PDB file of C-alpha atoms in Angstrom:
ATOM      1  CA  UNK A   1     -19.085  17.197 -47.540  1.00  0.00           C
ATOM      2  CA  UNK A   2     -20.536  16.848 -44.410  1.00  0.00           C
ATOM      3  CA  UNK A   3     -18.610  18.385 -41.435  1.00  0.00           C
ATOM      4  CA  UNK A   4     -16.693  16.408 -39.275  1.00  0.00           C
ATOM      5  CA  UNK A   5     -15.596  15.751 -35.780  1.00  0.00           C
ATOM      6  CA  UNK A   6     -12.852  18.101 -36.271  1.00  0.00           C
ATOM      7  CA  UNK A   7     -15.322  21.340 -36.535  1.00  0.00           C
ATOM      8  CA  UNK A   8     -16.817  20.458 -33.010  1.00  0.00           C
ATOM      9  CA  UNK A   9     -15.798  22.902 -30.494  1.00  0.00           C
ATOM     10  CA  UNK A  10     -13.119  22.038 -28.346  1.00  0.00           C
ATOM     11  CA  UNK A  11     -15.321  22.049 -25.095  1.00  0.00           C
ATOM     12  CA  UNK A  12     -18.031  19.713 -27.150  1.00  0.00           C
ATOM     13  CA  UNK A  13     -15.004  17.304 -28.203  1.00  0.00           C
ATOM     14  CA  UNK A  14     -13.763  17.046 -24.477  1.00  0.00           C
ATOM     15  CA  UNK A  15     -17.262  15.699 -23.516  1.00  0.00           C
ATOM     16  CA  UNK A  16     -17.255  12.914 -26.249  1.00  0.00           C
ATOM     17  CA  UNK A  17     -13.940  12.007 -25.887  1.00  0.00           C
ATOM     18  CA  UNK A  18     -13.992  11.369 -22.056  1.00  0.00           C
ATOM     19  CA  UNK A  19     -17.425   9.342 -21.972  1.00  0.00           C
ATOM     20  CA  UNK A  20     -14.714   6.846 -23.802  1.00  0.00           C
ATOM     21  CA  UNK A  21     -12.823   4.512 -21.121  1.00  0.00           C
ATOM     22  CA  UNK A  22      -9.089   5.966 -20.277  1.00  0.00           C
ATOM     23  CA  UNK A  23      -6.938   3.191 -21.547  1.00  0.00           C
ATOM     24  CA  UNK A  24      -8.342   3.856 -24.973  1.00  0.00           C
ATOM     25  CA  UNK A  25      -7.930   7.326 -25.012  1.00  0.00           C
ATOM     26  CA  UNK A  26      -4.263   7.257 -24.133  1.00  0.00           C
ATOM     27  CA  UNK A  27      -3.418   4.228 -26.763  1.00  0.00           C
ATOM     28  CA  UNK A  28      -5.901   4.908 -29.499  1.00  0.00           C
ATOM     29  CA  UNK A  29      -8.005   8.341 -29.498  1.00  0.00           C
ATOM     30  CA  UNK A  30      -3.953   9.947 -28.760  1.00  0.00           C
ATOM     31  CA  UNK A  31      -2.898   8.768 -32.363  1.00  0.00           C
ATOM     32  CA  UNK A  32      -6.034  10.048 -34.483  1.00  0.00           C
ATOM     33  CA  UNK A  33      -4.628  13.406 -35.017  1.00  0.00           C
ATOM     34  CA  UNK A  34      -2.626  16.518 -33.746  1.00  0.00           C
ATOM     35  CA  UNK A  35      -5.757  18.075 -31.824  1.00  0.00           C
ATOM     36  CA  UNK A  36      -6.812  14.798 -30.198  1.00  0.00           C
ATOM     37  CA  UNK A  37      -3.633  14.421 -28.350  1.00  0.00           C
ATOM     38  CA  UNK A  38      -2.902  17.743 -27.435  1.00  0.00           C
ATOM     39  CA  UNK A  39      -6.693  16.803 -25.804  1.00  0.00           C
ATOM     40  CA  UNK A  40      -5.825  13.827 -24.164  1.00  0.00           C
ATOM     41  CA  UNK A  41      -2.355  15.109 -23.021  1.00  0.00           C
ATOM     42  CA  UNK A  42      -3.915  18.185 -21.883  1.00  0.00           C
ATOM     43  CA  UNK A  43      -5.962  18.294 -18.225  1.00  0.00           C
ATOM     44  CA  UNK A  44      -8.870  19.782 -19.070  1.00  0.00           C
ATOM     45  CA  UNK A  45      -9.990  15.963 -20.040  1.00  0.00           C
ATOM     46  CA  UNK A  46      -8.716  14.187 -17.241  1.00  0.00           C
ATOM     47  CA  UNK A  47     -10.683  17.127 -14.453  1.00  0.00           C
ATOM     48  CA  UNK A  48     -13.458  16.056 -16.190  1.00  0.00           C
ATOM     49  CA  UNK A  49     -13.369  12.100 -16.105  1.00  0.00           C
ATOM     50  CA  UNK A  50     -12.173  12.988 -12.181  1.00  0.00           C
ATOM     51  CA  UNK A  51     -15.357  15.020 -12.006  1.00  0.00           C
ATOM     52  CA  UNK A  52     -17.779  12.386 -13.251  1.00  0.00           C
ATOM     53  CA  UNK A  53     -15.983   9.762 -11.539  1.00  0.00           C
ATOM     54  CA  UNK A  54     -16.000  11.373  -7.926  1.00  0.00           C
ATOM     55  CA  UNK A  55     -12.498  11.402  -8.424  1.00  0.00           C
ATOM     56  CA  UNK A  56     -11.433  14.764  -5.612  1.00  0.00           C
ATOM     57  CA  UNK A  57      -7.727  15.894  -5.200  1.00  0.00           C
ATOM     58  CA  UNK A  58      -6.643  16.890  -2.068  1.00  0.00           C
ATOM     59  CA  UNK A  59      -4.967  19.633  -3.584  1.00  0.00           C
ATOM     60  CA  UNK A  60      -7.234  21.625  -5.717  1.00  0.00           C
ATOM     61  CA  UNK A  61      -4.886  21.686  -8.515  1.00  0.00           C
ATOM     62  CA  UNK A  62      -3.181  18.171  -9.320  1.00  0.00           C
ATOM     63  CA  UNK A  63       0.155  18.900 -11.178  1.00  0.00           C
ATOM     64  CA  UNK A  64      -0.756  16.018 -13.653  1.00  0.00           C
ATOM     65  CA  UNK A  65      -4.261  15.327 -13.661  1.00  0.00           C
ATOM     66  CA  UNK A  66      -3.920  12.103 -16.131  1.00  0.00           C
ATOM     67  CA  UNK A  67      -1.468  10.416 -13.442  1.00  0.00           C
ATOM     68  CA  UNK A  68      -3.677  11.779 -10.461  1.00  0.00           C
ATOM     69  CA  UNK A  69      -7.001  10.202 -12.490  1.00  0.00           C
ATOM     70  CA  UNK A  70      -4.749   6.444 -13.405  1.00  0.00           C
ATOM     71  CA  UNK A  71      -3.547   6.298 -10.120  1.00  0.00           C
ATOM     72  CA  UNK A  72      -6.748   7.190  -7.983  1.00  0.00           C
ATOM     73  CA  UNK A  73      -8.176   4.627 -10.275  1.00  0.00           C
ATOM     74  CA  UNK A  74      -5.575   1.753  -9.088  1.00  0.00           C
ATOM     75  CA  UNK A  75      -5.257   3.249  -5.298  1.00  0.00           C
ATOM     76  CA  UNK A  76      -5.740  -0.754  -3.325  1.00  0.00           C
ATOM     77  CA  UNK A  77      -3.464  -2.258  -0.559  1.00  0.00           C
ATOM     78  CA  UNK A  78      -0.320  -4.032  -2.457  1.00  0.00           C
ATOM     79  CA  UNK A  79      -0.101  -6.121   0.240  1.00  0.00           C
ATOM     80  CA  UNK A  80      -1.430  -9.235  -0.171  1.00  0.00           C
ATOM     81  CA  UNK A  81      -3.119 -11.734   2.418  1.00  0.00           C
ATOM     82  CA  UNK A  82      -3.010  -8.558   5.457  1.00  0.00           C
ATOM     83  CA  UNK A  83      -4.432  -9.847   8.112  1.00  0.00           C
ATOM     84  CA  UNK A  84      -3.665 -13.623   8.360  1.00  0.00           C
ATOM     85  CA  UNK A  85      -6.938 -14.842   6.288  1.00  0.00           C
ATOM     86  CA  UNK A  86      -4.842 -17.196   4.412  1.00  0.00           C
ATOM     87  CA  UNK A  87      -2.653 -17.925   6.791  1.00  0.00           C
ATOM     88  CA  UNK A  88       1.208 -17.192   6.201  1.00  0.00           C
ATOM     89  CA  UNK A  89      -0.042 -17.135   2.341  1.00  0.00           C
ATOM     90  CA  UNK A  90       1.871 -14.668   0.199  1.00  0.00           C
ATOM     91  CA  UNK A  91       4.121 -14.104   3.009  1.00  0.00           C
ATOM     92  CA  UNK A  92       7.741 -14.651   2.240  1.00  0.00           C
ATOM     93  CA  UNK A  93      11.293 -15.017   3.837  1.00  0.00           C
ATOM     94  CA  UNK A  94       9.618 -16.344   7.247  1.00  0.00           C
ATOM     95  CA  UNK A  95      11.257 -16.310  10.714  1.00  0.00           C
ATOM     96  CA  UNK A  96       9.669 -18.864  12.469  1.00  0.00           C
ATOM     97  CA  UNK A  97      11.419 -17.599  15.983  1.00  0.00           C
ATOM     98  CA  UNK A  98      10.414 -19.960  19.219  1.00  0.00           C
ATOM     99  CA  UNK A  99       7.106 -21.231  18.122  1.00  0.00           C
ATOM    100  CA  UNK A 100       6.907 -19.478  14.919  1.00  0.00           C
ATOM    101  CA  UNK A 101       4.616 -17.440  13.721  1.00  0.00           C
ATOM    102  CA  UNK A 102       0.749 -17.947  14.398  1.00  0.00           C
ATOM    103  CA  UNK A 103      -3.002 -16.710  13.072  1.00  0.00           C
ATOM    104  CA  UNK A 104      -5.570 -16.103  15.616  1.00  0.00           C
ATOM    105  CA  UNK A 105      -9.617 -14.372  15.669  1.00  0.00           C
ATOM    106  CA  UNK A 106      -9.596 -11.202  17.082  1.00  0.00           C
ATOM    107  CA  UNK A 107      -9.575 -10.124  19.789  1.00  0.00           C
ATOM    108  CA  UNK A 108      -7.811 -13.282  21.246  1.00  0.00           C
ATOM    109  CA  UNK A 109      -6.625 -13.605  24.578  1.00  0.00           C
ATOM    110  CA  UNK A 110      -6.074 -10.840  27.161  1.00  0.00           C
ATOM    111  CA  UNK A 111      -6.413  -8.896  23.737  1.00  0.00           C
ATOM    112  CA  UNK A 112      -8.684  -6.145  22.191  1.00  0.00           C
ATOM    113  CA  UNK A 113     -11.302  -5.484  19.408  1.00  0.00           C
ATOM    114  CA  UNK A 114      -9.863  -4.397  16.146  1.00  0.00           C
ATOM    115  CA  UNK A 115     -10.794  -0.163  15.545  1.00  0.00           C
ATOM    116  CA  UNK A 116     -12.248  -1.653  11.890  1.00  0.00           C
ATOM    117  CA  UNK A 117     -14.903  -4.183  11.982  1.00  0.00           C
ATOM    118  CA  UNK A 118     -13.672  -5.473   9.042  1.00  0.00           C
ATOM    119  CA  UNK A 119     -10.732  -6.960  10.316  1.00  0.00           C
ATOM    120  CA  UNK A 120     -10.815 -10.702  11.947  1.00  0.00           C
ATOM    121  CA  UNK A 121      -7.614 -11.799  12.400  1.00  0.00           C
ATOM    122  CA  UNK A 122      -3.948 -11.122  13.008  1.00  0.00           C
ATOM    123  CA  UNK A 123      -0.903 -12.903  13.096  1.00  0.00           C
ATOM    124  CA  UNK A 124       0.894 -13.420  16.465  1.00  0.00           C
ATOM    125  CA  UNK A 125       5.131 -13.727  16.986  1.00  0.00           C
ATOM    126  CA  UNK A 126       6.247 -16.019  19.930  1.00  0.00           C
ATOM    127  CA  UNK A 127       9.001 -16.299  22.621  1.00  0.00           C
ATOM    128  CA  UNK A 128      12.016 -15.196  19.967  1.00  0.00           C
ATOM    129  CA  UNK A 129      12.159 -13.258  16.995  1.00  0.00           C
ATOM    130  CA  UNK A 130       9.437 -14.016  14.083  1.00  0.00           C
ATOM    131  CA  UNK A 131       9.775 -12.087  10.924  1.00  0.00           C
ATOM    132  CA  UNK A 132       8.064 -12.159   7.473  1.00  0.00           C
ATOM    133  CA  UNK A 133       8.402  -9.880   4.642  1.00  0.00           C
ATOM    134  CA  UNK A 134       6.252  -9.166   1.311  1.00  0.00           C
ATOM    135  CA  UNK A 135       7.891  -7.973  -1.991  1.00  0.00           C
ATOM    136  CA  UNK A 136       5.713  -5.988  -4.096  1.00  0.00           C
ATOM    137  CA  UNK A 137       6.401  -5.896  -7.684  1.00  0.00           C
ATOM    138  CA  UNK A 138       5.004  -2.311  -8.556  1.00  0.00           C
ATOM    139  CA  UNK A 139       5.637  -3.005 -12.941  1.00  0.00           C
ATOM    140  CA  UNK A 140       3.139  -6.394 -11.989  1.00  0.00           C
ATOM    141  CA  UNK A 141       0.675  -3.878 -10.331  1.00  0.00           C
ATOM    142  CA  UNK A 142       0.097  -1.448 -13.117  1.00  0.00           C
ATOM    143  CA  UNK A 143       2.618   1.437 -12.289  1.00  0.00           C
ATOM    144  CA  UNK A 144       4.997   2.000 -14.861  1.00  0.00           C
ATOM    145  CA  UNK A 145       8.192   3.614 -15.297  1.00  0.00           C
ATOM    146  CA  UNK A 146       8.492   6.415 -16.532  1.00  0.00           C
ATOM    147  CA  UNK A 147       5.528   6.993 -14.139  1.00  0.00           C
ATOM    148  CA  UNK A 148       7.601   5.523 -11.132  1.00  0.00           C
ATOM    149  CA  UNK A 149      10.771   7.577 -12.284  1.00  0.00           C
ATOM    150  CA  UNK A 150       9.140  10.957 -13.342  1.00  0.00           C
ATOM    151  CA  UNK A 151       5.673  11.927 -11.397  1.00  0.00           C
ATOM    152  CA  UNK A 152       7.452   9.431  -8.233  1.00  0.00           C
ATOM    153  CA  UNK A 153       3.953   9.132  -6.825  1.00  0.00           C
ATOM    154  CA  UNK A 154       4.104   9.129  -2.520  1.00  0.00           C
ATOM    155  CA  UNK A 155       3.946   5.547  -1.340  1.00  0.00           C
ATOM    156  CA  UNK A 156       2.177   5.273   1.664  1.00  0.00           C
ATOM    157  CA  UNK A 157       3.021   2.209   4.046  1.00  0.00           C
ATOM    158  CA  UNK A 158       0.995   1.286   7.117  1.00  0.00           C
ATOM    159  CA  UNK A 159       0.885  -1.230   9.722  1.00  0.00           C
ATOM    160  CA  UNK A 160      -1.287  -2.187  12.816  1.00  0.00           C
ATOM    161  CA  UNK A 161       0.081  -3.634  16.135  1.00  0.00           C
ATOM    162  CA  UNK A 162      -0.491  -4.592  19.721  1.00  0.00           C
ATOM    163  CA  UNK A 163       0.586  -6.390  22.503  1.00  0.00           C
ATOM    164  CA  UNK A 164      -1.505  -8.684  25.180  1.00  0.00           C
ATOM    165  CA  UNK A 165      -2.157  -7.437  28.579  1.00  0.00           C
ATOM    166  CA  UNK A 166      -0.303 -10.342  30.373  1.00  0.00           C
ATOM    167  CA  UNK A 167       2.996  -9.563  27.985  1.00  0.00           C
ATOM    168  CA  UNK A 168       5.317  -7.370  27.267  1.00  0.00           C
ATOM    169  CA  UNK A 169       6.886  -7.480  23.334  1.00  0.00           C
ATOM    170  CA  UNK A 170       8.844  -5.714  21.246  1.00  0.00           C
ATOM    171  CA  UNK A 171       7.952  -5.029  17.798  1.00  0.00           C
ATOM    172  CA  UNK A 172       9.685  -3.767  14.072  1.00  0.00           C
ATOM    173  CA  UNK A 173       9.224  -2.576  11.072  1.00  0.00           C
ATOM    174  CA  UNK A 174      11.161  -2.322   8.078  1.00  0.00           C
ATOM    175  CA  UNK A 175      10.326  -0.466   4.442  1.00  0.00           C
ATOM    176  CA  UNK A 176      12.688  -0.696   1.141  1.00  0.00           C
ATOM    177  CA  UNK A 177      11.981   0.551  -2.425  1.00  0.00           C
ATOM    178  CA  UNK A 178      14.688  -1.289  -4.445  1.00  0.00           C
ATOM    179  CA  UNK A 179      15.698  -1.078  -7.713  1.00  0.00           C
ATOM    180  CA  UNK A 180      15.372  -3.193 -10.450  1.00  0.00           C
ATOM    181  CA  UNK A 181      18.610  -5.540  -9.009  1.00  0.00           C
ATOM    182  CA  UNK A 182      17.140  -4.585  -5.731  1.00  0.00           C
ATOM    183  CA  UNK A 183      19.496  -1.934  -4.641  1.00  0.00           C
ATOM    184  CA  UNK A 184      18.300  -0.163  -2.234  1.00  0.00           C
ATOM    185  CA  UNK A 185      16.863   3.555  -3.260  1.00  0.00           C
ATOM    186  CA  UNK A 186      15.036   4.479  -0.153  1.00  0.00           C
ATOM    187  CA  UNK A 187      14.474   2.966   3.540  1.00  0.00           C
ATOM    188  CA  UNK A 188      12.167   3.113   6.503  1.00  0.00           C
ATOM    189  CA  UNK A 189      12.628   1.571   9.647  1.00  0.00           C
ATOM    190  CA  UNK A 190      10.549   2.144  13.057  1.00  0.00           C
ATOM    191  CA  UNK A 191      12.631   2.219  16.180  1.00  0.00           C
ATOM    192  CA  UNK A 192      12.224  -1.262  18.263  1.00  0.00           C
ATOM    193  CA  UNK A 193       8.946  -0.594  19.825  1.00  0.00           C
ATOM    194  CA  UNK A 194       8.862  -2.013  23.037  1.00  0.00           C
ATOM    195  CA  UNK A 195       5.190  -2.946  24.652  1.00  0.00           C
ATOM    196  CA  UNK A 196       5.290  -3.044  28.682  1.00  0.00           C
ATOM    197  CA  UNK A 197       3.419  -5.970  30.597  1.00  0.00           C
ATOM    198  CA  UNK A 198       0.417  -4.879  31.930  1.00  0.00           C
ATOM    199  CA  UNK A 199      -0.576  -3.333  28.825  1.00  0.00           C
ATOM    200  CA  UNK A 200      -3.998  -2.032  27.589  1.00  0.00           C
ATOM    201  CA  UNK A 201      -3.569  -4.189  24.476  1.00  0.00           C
ATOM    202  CA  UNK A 202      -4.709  -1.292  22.669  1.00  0.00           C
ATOM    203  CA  UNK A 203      -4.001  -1.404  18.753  1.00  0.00           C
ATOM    204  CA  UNK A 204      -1.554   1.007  17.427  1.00  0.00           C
ATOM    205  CA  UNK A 205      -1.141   2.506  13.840  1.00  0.00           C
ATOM    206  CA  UNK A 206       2.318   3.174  12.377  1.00  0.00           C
ATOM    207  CA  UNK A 207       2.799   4.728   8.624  1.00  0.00           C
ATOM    208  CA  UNK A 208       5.498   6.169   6.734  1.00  0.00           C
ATOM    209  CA  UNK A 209       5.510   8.346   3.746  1.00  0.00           C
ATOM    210  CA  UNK A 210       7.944   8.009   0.693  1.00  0.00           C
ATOM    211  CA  UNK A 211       8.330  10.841  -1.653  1.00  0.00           C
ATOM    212  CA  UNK A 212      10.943  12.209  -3.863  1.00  0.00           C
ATOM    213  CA  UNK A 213      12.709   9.233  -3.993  1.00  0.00           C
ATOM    214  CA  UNK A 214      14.559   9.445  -7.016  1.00  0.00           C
ATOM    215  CA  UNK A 215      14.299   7.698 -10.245  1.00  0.00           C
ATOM    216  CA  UNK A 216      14.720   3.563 -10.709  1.00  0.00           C
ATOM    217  CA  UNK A 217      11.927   2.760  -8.192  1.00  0.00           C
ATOM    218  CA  UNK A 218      10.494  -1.289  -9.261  1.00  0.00           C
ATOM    219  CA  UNK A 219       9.999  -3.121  -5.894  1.00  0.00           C
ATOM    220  CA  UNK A 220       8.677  -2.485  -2.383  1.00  0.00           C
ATOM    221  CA  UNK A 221       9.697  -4.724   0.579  1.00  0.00           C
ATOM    222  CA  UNK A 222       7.627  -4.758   3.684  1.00  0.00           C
ATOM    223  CA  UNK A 223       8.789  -6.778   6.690  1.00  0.00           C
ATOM    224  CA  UNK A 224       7.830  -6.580  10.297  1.00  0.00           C
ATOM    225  CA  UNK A 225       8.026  -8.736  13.086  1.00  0.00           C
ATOM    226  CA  UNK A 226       8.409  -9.178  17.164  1.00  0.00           C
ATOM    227  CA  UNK A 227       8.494 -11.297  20.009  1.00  0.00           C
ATOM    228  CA  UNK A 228       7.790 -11.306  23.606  1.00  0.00           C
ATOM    229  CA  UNK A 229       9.989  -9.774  26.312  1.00  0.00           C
ATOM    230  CA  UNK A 230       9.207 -12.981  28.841  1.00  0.00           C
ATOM    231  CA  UNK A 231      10.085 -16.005  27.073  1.00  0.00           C
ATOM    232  CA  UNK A 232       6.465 -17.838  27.730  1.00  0.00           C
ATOM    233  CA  UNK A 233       6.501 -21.323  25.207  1.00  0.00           C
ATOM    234  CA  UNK A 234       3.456 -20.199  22.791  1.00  0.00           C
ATOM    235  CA  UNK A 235       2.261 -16.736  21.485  1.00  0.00           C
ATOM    236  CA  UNK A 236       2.863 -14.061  23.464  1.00  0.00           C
ATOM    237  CA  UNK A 237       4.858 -11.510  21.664  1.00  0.00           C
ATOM    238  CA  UNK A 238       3.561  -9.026  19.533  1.00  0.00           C
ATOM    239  CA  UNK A 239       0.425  -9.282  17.328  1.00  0.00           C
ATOM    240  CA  UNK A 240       0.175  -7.253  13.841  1.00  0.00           C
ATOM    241  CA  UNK A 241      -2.468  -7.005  11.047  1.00  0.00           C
ATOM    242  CA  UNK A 242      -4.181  -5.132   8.403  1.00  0.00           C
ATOM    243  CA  UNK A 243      -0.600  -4.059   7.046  1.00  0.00           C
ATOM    244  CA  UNK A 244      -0.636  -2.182   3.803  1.00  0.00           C
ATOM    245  CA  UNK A 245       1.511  -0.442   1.104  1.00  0.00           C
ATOM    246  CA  UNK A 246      -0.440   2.078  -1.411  1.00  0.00           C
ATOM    247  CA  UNK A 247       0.779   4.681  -4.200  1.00  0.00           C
ATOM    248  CA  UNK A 248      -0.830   7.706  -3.066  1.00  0.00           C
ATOM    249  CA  UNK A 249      -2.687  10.108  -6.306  1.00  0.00           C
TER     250      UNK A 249
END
């Protein structure tokens, strides 16, 4: 009889195996046999998918190179609608303080350019508080959980803001990872920022880190929000944009 697959050598086997897309490797190719999934459960695989794939870890070693390869592979914003291009779409449990919220072009009045060219917009608070929040569902985005409870991948949250050189404005934000009956496991929240009048209107950056949060991690809740310090009728108060929530490789 002819020989088969099974008298390749191992390095040989490795190269075959991971020209084959990842999804199949861990549902099908897994099953075919003892060898094949002490392969695909092994990381000498998964460095090389990451290695033909551009795929880099900031550490040299990952400690699980077939989560590290999965979830460089999903790494996007969960946040959805970030900087006001559909409006308040997406946006939930809305605090429509004074004049509510409000969407304008950058850089708007008494305002400045964006640092990223890619970003056009931003959403604006008025004269009392304005609040909205976004619930990410992290089962709905691909991360499962024993993934979520075991290898607790770092979840990386981010938001933009700025005030208007006329105003002053105070500004908030507030991170939860909840359970599945949204208990909350973990929290974040940013002292009340207060913006002076007679700002530069300069954008800043604000990010937290989550790690080792323990086990029964489904949900993420974002919310931020602000208002101005003066009282003006109209938007005045603290602008935000280009928010985002990632799990980190």
């Amino acid at each position: 009889a002819a020989p088969g697959m099974e008298s390749l050598p191992e390095a040989v086997l490795i190269r075959i195996l991971a020209a084959l897309p990842a999804v199949d490797l861990v549902l099908v190719c897994r099953l075919v046999c003892c060898q094949w999934k002490d392969l695909v459960d092994g990381a000498a695989l998964w460095i090389l998918k990451c290695q033909q794939e551009g795929l880099t870890s900031a550490e040299s070693d990952a400690e699980n190179w077939q989560n590290f390869y999965f979830l460089s592979k999903k790494k996007k914003n969960l946040i959805k609608n970030p900087c006001g291009e559909e409006d308040l779409e997406h946006w939930g449990e809305v605090e429509n303080g004074g004049d509510g919220w409000k969407v304008e072009e950058l850089p708007g009045d008494f305002g400045k350019e964006f640092p990223s060219e890619e970003v056009h917009k931003y959403f604006v608070t008025s004269y009392e508080w304005c609040r909205k929040a976004q619930v990410i569902d992290l089962r709905a985005e691909g991360y499962w959980e024993e993934l979520m409870d075991t290898t607790q991948p770092k979840i990386m949250v981010r938001d933009w803001y700025a005030g208007r050189r006329d105003a002053g404005c105070l500004y908030e934000l507030c991170v939860k990872l909840l359970s599945e009956n949204e208990d909350v496991l973990a929290e974040y929240k940013s002292e009340t920022v207060t913006i002076p009048e007679d700002n530069d209107a300069s954008w800043t950056e604000i990010s937290h880190t989550f790690s080792s949060y323990g086990p029964g991690v489904r949900f993420v809740r974002f919310e931020h929000g602000g208002q101005d310090t003066l009282f003006w009728k109209g938007w005045y108060g603290v602008r935000v944009t280009n928010s985002s929530v990632t799990v980190e490789p």
